[in-house]
Coordinates of C-alpha atoms in Angstrom, one line a residue:
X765 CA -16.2 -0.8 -41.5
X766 CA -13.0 0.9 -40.7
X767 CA -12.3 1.6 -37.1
X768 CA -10.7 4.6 -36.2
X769 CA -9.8 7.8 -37.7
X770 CA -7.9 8.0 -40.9
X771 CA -4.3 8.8 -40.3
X772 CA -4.3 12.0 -42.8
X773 CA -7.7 13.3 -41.8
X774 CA -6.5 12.8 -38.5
X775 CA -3.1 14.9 -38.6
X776 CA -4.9 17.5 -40.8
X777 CA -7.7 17.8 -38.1
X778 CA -5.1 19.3 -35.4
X779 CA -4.2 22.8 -34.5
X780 CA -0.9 22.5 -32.8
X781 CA -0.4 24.8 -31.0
X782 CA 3.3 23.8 -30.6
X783 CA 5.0 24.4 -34.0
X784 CA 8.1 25.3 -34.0
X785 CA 11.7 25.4 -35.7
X786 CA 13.3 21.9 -35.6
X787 CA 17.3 21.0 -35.4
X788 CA 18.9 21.1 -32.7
X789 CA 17.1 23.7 -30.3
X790 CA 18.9 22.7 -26.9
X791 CA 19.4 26.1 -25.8
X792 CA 15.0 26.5 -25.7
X793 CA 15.1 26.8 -21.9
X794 CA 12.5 24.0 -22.2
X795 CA 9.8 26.1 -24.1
X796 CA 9.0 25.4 -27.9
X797 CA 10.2 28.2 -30.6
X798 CA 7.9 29.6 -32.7
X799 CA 8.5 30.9 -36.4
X800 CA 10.4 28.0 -38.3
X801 CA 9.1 24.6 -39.4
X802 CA 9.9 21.2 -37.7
X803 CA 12.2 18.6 -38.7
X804 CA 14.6 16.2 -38.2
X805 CA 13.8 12.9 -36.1
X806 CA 11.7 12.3 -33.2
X807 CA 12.2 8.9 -31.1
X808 CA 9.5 7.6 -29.2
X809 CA 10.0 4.9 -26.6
X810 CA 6.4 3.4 -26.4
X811 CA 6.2 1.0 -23.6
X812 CA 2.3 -0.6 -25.1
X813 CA 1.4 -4.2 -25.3
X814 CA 1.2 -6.2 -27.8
X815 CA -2.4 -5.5 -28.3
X816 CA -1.7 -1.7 -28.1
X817 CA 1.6 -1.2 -30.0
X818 CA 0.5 -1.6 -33.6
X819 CA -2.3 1.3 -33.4
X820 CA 0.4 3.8 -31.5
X821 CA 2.8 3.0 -33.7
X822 CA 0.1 4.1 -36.8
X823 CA -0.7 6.8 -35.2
X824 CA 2.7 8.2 -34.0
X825 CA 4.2 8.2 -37.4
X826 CA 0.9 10.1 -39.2
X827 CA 2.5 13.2 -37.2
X828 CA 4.3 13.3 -40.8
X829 CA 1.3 14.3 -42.4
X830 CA 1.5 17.1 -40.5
X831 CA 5.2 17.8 -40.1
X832 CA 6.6 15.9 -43.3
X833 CA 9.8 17.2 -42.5
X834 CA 9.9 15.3 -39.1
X835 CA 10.3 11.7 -39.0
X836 CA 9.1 9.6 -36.2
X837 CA 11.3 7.2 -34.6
X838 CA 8.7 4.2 -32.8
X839 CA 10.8 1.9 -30.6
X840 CA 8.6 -0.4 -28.2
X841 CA 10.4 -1.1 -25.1
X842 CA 8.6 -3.7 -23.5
X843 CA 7.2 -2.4 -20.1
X844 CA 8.7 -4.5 -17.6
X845 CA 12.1 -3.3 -18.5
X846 CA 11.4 0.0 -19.4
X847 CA 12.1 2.1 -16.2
X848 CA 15.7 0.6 -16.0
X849 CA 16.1 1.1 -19.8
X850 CA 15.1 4.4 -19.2
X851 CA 17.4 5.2 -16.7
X852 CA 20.2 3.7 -18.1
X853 CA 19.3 5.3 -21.3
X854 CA 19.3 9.2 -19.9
X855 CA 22.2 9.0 -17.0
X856 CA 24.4 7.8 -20.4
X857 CA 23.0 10.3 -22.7
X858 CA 23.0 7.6 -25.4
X859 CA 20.6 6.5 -28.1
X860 CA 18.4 8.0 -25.5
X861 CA 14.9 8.7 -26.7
X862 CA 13.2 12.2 -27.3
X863 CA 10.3 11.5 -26.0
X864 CA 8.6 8.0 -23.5
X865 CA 5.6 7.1 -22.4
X866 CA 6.2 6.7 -19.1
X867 CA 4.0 5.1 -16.0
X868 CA 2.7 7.6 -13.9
X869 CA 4.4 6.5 -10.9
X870 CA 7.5 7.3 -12.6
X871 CA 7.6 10.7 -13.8
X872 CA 8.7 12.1 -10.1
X873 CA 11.3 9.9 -10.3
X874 CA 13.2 10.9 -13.6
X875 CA 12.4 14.5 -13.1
X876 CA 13.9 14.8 -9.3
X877 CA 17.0 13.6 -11.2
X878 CA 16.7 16.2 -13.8
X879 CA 16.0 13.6 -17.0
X880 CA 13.1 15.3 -18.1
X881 CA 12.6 18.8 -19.8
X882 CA 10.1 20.7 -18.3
X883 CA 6.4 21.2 -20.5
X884 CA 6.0 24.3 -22.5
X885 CA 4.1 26.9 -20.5
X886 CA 1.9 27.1 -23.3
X887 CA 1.1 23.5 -22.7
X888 CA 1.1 23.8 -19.2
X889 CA -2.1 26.3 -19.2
X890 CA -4.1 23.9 -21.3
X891 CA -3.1 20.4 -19.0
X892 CA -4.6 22.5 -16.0
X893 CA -7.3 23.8 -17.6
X894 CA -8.2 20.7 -19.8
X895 CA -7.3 17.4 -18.3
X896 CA -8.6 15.3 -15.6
X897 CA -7.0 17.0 -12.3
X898 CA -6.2 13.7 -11.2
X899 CA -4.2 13.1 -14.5
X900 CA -2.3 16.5 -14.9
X901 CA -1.5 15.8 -10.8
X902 CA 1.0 12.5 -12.3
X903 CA 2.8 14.9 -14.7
X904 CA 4.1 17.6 -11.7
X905 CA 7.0 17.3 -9.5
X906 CA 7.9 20.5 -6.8
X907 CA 5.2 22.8 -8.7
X908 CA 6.8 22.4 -12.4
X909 CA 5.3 20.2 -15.1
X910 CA 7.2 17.7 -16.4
X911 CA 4.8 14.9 -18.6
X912 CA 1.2 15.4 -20.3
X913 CA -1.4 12.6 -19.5
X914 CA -1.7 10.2 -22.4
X915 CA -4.0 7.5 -20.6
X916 CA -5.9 7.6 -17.2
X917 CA -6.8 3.6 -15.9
X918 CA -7.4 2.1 -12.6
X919 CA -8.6 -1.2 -11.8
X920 CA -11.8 -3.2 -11.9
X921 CA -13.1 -6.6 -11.4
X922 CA -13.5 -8.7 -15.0
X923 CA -15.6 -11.5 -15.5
X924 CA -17.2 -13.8 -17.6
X925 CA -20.8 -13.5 -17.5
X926 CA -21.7 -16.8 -19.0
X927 CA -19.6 -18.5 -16.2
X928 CA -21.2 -16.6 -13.1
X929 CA -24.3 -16.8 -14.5
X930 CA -24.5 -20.6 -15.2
X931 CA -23.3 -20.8 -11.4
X932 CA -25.9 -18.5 -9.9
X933 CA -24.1 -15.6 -9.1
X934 CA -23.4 -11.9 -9.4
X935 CA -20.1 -9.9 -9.6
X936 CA -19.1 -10.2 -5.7
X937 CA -18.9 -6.8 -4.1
X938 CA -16.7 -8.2 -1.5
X939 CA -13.8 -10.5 -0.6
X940 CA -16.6 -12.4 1.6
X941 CA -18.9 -12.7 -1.5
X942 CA -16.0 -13.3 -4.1
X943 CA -15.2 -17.0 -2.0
X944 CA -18.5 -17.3 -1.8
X945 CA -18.9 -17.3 -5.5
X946 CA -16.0 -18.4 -6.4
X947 CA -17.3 -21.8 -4.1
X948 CA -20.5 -22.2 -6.6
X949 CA -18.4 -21.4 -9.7
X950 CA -16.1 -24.8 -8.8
X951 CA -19.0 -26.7 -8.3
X952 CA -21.0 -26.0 -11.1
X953 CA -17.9 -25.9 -13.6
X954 CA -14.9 -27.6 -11.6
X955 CA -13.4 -24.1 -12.7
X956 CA -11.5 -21.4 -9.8
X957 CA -13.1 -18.3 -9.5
X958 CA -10.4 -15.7 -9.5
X959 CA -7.0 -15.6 -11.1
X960 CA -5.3 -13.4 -8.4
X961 CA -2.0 -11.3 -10.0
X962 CA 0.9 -12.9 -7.2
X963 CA 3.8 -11.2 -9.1
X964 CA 3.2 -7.4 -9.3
X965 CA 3.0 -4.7 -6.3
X966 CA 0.3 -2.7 -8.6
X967 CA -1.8 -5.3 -7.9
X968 CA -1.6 -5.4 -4.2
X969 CA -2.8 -2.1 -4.0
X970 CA -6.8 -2.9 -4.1
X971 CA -5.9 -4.7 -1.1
X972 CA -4.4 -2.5 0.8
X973 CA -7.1 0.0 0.1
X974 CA -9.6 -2.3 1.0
X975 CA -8.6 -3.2 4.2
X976 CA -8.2 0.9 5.1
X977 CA -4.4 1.0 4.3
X978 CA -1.7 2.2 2.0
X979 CA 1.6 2.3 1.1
X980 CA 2.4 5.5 2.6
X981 CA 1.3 8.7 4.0
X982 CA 3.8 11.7 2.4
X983 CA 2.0 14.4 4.7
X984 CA 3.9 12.8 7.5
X985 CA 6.4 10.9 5.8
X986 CA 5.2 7.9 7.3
X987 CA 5.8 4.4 5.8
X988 CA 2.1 2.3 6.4
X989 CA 2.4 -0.3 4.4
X990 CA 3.4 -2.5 7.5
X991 CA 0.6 -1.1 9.7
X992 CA -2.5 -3.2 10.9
X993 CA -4.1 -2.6 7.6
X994 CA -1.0 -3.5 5.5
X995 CA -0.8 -6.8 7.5
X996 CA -5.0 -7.0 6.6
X997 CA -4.7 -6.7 3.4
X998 CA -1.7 -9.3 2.8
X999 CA -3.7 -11.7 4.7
X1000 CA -6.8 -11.6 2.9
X1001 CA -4.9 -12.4 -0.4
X1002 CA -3.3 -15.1 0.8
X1003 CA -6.8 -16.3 2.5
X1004 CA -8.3 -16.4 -1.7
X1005 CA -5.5 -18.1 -2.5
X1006 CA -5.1 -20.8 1.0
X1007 CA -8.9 -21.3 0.5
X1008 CA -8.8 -22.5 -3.0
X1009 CA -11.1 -19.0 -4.2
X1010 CA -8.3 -18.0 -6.5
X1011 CA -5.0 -19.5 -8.0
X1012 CA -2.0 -17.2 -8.3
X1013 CA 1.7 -17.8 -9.8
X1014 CA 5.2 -16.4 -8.9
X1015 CA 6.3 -15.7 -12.2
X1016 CA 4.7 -14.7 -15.9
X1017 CA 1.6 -13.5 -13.4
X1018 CA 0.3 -11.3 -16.6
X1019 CA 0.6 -14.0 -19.0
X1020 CA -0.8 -16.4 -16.9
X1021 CA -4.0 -14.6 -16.0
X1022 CA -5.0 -13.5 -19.1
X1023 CA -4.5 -17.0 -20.8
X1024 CA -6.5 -18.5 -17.7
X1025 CA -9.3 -16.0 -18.4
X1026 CA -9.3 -16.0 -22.3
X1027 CA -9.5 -19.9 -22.1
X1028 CA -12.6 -20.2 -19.3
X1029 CA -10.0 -21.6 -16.7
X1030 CA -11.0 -19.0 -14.3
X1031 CA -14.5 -16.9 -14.0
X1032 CA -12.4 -13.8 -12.6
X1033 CA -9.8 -11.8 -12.7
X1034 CA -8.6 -8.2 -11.9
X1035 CA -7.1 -6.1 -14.6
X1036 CA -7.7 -2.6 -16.3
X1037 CA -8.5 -0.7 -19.6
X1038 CA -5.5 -1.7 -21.0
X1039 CA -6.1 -5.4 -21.4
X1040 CA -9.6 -5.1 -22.9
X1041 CA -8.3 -5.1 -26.6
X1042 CA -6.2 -8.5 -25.9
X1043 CA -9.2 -9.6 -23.6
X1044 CA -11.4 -9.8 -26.4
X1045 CA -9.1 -11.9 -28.3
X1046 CA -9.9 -15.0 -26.1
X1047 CA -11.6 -17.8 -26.7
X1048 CA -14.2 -16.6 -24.1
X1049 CA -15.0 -13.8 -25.8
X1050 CA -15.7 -14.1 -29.4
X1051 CA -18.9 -12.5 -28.3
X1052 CA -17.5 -9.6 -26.9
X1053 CA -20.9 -9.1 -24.6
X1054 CA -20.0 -12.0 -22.5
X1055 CA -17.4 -10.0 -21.0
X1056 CA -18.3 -8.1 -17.8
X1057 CA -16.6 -5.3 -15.9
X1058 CA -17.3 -4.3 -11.9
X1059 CA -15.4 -2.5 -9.5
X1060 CA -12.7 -4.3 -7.6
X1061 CA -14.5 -6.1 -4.3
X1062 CA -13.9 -4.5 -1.5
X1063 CA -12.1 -5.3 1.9
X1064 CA -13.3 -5.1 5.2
X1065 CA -12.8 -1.7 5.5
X1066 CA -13.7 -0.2 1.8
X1067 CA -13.6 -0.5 -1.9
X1068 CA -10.6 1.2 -3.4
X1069 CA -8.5 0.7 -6.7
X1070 CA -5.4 2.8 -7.9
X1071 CA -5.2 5.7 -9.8
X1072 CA -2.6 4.4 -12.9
X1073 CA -2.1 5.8 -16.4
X1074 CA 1.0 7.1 -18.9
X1075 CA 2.2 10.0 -19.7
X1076 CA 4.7 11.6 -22.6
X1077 CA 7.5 13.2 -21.6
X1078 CA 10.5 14.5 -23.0
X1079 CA 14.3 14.2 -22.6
X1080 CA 16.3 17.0 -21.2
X1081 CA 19.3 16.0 -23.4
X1082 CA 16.7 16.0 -26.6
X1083 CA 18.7 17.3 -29.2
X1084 CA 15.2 17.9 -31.1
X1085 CA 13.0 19.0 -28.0
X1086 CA 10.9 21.6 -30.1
X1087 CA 9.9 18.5 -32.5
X1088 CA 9.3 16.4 -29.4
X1089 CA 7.6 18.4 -27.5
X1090 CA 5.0 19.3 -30.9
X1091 CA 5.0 15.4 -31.0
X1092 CA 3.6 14.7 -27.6
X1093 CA 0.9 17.9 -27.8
X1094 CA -0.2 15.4 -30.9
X1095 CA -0.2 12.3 -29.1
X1096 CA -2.5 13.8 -26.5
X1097 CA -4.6 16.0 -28.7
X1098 CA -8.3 15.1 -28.3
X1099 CA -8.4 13.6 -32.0
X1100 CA -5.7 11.2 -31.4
X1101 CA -7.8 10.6 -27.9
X1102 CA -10.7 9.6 -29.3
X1103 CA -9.1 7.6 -31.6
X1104 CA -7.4 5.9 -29.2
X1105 CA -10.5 5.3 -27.4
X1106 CA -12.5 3.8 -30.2
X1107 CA -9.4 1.5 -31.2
X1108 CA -8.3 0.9 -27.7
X1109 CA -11.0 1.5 -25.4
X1110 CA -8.4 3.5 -23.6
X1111 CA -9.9 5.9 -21.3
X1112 CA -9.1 9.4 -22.3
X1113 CA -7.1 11.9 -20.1
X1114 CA -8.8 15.3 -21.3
X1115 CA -12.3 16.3 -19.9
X1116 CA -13.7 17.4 -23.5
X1117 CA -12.8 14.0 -25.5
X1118 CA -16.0 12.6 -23.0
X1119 CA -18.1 14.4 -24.5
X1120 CA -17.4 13.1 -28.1
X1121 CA -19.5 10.2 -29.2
X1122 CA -16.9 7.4 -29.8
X1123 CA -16.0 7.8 -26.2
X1124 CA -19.4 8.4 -24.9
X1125 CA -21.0 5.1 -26.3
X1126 CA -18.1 2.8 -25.2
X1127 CA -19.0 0.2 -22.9
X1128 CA -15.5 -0.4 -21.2
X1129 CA -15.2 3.9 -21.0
X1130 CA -19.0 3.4 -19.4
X1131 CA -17.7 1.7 -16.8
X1132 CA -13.9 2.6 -16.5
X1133 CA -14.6 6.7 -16.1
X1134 CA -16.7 6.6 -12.4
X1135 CA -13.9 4.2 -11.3
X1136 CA -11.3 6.5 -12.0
X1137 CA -13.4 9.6 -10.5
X1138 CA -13.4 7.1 -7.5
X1139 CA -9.9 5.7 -7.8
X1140 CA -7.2 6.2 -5.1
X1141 CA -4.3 8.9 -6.0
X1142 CA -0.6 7.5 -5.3
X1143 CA 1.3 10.0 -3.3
X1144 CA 3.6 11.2 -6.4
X1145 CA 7.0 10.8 -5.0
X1146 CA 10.6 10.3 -6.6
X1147 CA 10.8 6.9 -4.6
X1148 CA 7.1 5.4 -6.2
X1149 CA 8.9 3.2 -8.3
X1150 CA 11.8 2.2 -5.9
X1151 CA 8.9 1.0 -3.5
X1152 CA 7.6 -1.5 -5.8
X1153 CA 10.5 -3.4 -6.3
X1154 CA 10.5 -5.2 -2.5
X1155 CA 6.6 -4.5 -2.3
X1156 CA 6.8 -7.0 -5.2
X1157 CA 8.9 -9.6 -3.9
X1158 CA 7.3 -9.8 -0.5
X1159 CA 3.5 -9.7 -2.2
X1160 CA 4.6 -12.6 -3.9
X1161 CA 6.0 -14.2 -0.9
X1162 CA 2.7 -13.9 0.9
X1163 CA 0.2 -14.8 -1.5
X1164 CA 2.1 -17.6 -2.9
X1165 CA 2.4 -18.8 0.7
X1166 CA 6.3 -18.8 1.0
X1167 CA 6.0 -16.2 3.9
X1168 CA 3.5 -15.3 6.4
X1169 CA 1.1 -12.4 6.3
X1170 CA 2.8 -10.8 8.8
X1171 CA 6.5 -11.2 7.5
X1172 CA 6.0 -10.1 4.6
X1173 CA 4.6 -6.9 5.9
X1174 CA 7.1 -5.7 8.4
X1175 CA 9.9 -6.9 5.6
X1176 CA 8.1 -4.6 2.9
X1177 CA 8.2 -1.8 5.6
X1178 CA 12.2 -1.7 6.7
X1179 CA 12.7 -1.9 3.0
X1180 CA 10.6 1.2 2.6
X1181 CA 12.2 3.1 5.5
X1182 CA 15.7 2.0 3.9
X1183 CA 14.6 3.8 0.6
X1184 CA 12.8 6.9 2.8
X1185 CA 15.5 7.8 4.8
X1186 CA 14.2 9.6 7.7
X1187 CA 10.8 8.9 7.4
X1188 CA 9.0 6.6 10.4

């Protein structure tokens, strides 16, 4: 049987409320025009995996069927070079894209530097009154809208249940309990427990949370990442890792962890509704019921995972914006939702799309929605992105055991007050 929607029926399903004359409509002031018909190109920068990219790209270019005098441009920019790309792409003005998906943590940042055109007002009224608050939050920067939630993720604790269970032992709830398991997983299978992500600042987060910290606290512009907690939270990575619970790498850290838990080398790892698709793939997990999802153990302190995601936005230099902006009122339309949800397991960002049954009676949704009701809201600020750069080189420095704990903290904090200027 056919998964998903089919790409005509899908397109033919959708009231847009944003159609509009195409061309080149750079004097719109940012909202769509009204009384012509669409055209010329759209480019979409999609920064999807591997296992993603393939049903975006299907379902970005059936905006046609609605729109058949628009054509859809699909370029995948591969994520970890996509913010730079980005950048480079929209302070040059060339081959820049109409429209990206962008991380959530980066939408502040390309709109404080005037990159992106502000959301339709129409548009606006119907992210506030029918998204996830938490998701419309990622899209605003100084009270104006500038991206539309695509995806809403967070983080949770994957594992395979065959493994735990032929050791004797739940999903740990805690750091304690994850060595402890992780202990009766190497001696009943010579296997490590966890695969613990060494190379990626997003990662480090569930830590910091756990152990009562964060990265900082905007209210009083104070950077905390070097705090009691922060220094916590960096030493109980380092302690899975020193203790021979979990294994970790410096580089390639996403390959590496999905290839150790698709091939049984590790019982455990930490990842989020993106990587289900590709999860399934594995050796593991040709029966897709040995795969099991928990929340993230917690720390001494609490149990805490980050509030991630993607949004659409457009380009302020769009020389097509009315097209683009009708494009990314598509992409997030509940239809393609749904559909995304049923192909992806991708977890919807508008509250209505839960209710449909596709999203309803998915296991990985099941699970993935009360975690992100629960999940930890970054503070939305121009510099999110800027932060994880050193927060990345020092996590790694720390759990891979090249710096101490405590180093690595107070170095990721004078890095953060050199990018805050003026905050403490």
């Amino acid at each position: 049987m056919r998964r998903g929607i089919a790409a005509t029926a899908l397109v033919a399903a959708l009231a847009l409320a944003a159609t509009a004359c195409g061309g080149d409509d750079k004097d719109s002031g940012g909202d769509v025009q009204t009384g012509g018909e669409l055209s010329g190109t759209v480019t979409w920068w999609d920064t999807s995996g591997d296992a993603e990219k393939a049903t975006f790209k299907k379902i970005a270019e059936a905006f046609t069927a609605q729109h058949p005098k628009v054509t859809v441009k699909y370029v995948n920019v591969p994520y970890g070079d996509a913010q730079n790309k980005v950048k480079n792409a929209f302070s040059s003005g060339s081959d820049a894209p109409d429209v990206i998906r962008a991380d959530v943590g980066w939408v502040a940042d390309f709109a404080s530097l005037g990159y992106l055109d502000e959301v339709p007002a129409g548009t606006v009224k119907k992210v506030d009154a029918d998204f996830l608050k938490q998701a419309a939050a990622s899209g605003k920067y100084e009270g104006k809208t500038y991206a539309v939630p695509q995806v809403i993720d967070t983080l949770g604790l994957f594992y395979n249940k065959k493994m735990l269970a032929d050791a004797g032992v739940q999903p740990p709830k805690s750091l304690e309990e994850l060595k402890t398991a992780a202990a009766a997983i190497k001696a009943k299978t010579g296997k490590t427990g966890l695969y613990l992500r060494g190379d990626d600042s997003y990662w480090s987060l569930p830590y910091l949370y756990g152990e009562g910290g964060d990265l900082v606290d905007a209210k009083t512009k104070t950077v905390t990442v070097d705090n009691e907690a922060g220094v916590k939270a960096f030493k109980a990575a380092r302690d899975l890792v020193a203790s021979g619970a979990a294994i970790t790498s410096a580089t390639d850290g996403y390959v590496n962890q999905q290839t150790a838990f698709k091939t049984g080398q590790v019982a455990m790892m930490v990842n989020g509704p993106w990587a289900v698709a590709d999860t399934y793939a594995g050796e593991q997990f040709k029966d897709k019921a040995n795969l099991g999802v928990a929340p993230v153990p917690a720390g001494s302190a609490a149990q805490g995972a980050p509030q991630g995601g993607h949004d659409l936005a457009v380009y302020a230099g769009s020389k097509n914006r009315s097209a683009a902006h009708a494009f990314v009122e598509y992409m997030t339309s509940q239809q393609v939702q749904v559909q995304t949800t049923k192909e992806l397991s991708l977890l919807p960002t508008r509250t209505a799309a839960y209710e449909q049954p596709d999203v309803k009676g998915n296991e990985m949704v099941a699970f993935f929605k009360p975690a992100v009701d629960k999940a930890v809201e970054r503070a939305w600020i121009p510099e999110n992105g800027s932060l994880f750069e050193p927060l990345k080189v020092e996590w790694t420095k720390a759990v891979t055991g090249s710096s101490s704990p405590e180093d690595a903290a107070k170095a990721s904090g004078a890095q953060f007050r050199k990018i805050l200027k003026g905050w403490n």
